[in-house]
Amino acid sequence: MKELPKSWTSLNDEQIIEKLNNEEVIDLDIIEKLAESENPEISEAAEEALNEE
């Protein structure tokens, strides 16, 4: 799996969660990578974003 783009790595955890909850993230690789996060809030938000696809 590829690394996250700079537009994501420059965000803090709160910003990542907000972006996952409020924007339509089209790149499934990004969502899948975030779903593996050690931060449970990020992984939960990513799982929810995957379920919306």
PDB file of C-alpha atoms in Angstrom:
ATOM      1  CA  MET A   1       0.000   0.000   0.000  1.00  0.00           C
ATOM      2  CA  LYS A   2       1.311   3.443  -0.812  1.00  0.00           C
ATOM      3  CA  GLU A   3       2.108   6.166   1.709  1.00  0.00           C
ATOM      4  CA  LEU A   4      -0.270   9.007   2.457  1.00  0.00           C
ATOM      5  CA  PRO A   5       0.086  12.127   0.284  1.00  0.00           C
ATOM      6  CA  LYS A   6       1.524  15.296   1.809  1.00  0.00           C
ATOM      7  CA  SER A   7      -1.943  16.828   1.910  1.00  0.00           C
ATOM      8  CA  TRP A   8      -2.788  14.217   4.568  1.00  0.00           C
ATOM      9  CA  THR A   9       0.525  13.874   6.405  1.00  0.00           C
ATOM     10  CA  SER A  10       0.588  17.603   7.113  1.00  0.00           C
ATOM     11  CA  LEU A  11      -2.709  17.347   9.053  1.00  0.00           C
ATOM     12  CA  ASN A  12      -2.968  16.663  12.771  1.00  0.00           C
ATOM     13  CA  ASP A  13      -5.195  13.858  14.085  1.00  0.00           C
ATOM     14  CA  GLU A  14      -8.191  16.135  14.654  1.00  0.00           C
ATOM     15  CA  GLN A  15      -7.960  17.541  11.127  1.00  0.00           C
ATOM     16  CA  ILE A  16      -7.734  14.039   9.626  1.00  0.00           C
ATOM     17  CA  ILE A  17     -10.859  12.940  11.501  1.00  0.00           C
ATOM     18  CA  GLU A  18     -12.707  16.092  10.455  1.00  0.00           C
ATOM     19  CA  LYS A  19     -11.715  15.593   6.820  1.00  0.00           C
ATOM     20  CA  LEU A  20     -12.849  11.950   6.879  1.00  0.00           C
ATOM     21  CA  ASN A  21     -16.178  12.893   8.471  1.00  0.00           C
ATOM     22  CA  ASN A  22     -16.973  15.951   6.385  1.00  0.00           C
ATOM     23  CA  GLU A  23     -15.486  15.376   2.944  1.00  0.00           C
ATOM     24  CA  GLU A  24     -15.948  12.692   0.351  1.00  0.00           C
ATOM     25  CA  VAL A  25     -12.573  10.974   0.149  1.00  0.00           C
ATOM     26  CA  ILE A  26     -12.382   9.280  -3.219  1.00  0.00           C
ATOM     27  CA  ASP A  27      -8.983   7.579  -2.881  1.00  0.00           C
ATOM     28  CA  LEU A  28      -9.661   4.231  -1.219  1.00  0.00           C
ATOM     29  CA  ASP A  29      -5.935   3.678  -0.627  1.00  0.00           C
ATOM     30  CA  ILE A  30      -5.921   6.703   1.692  1.00  0.00           C
ATOM     31  CA  ILE A  31      -8.962   5.479   3.606  1.00  0.00           C
ATOM     32  CA  GLU A  32      -7.542   1.969   3.922  1.00  0.00           C
ATOM     33  CA  LYS A  33      -4.203   3.300   5.169  1.00  0.00           C
ATOM     34  CA  LEU A  34      -5.955   5.487   7.758  1.00  0.00           C
ATOM     35  CA  ALA A  35      -8.110   2.546   8.865  1.00  0.00           C
ATOM     36  CA  GLU A  36      -4.853   0.903  10.014  1.00  0.00           C
ATOM     37  CA  SER A  37      -3.998   3.889  12.222  1.00  0.00           C
ATOM     38  CA  GLU A  38      -3.022   3.259  15.833  1.00  0.00           C
ATOM     39  CA  ASN A  39      -5.301   6.170  16.758  1.00  0.00           C
ATOM     40  CA  PRO A  40      -8.701   4.535  17.353  1.00  0.00           C
ATOM     41  CA  GLU A  41     -10.603   7.716  16.439  1.00  0.00           C
ATOM     42  CA  ILE A  42      -8.868   7.928  13.055  1.00  0.00           C
ATOM     43  CA  SER A  43      -9.304   4.237  12.298  1.00  0.00           C
ATOM     44  CA  GLU A  44     -12.988   4.422  13.269  1.00  0.00           C
ATOM     45  CA  ALA A  45     -13.582   7.470  11.054  1.00  0.00           C
ATOM     46  CA  ALA A  46     -11.806   5.716   8.175  1.00  0.00           C
ATOM     47  CA  GLU A  47     -13.883   2.565   8.652  1.00  0.00           C
ATOM     48  CA  GLU A  48     -17.034   4.678   8.542  1.00  0.00           C
ATOM     49  CA  ALA A  49     -15.807   6.370   5.365  1.00  0.00           C
ATOM     50  CA  LEU A  50     -15.190   2.933   3.807  1.00  0.00           C
ATOM     51  CA  ASN A  51     -18.714   1.848   4.702  1.00  0.00           C
ATOM     52  CA  GLU A  52     -20.142   4.926   2.985  1.00  0.00           C
ATOM     53  CA  GLU A  53     -18.520   3.950  -0.335  1.00  0.00           C
TER      54      GLU A  53
END
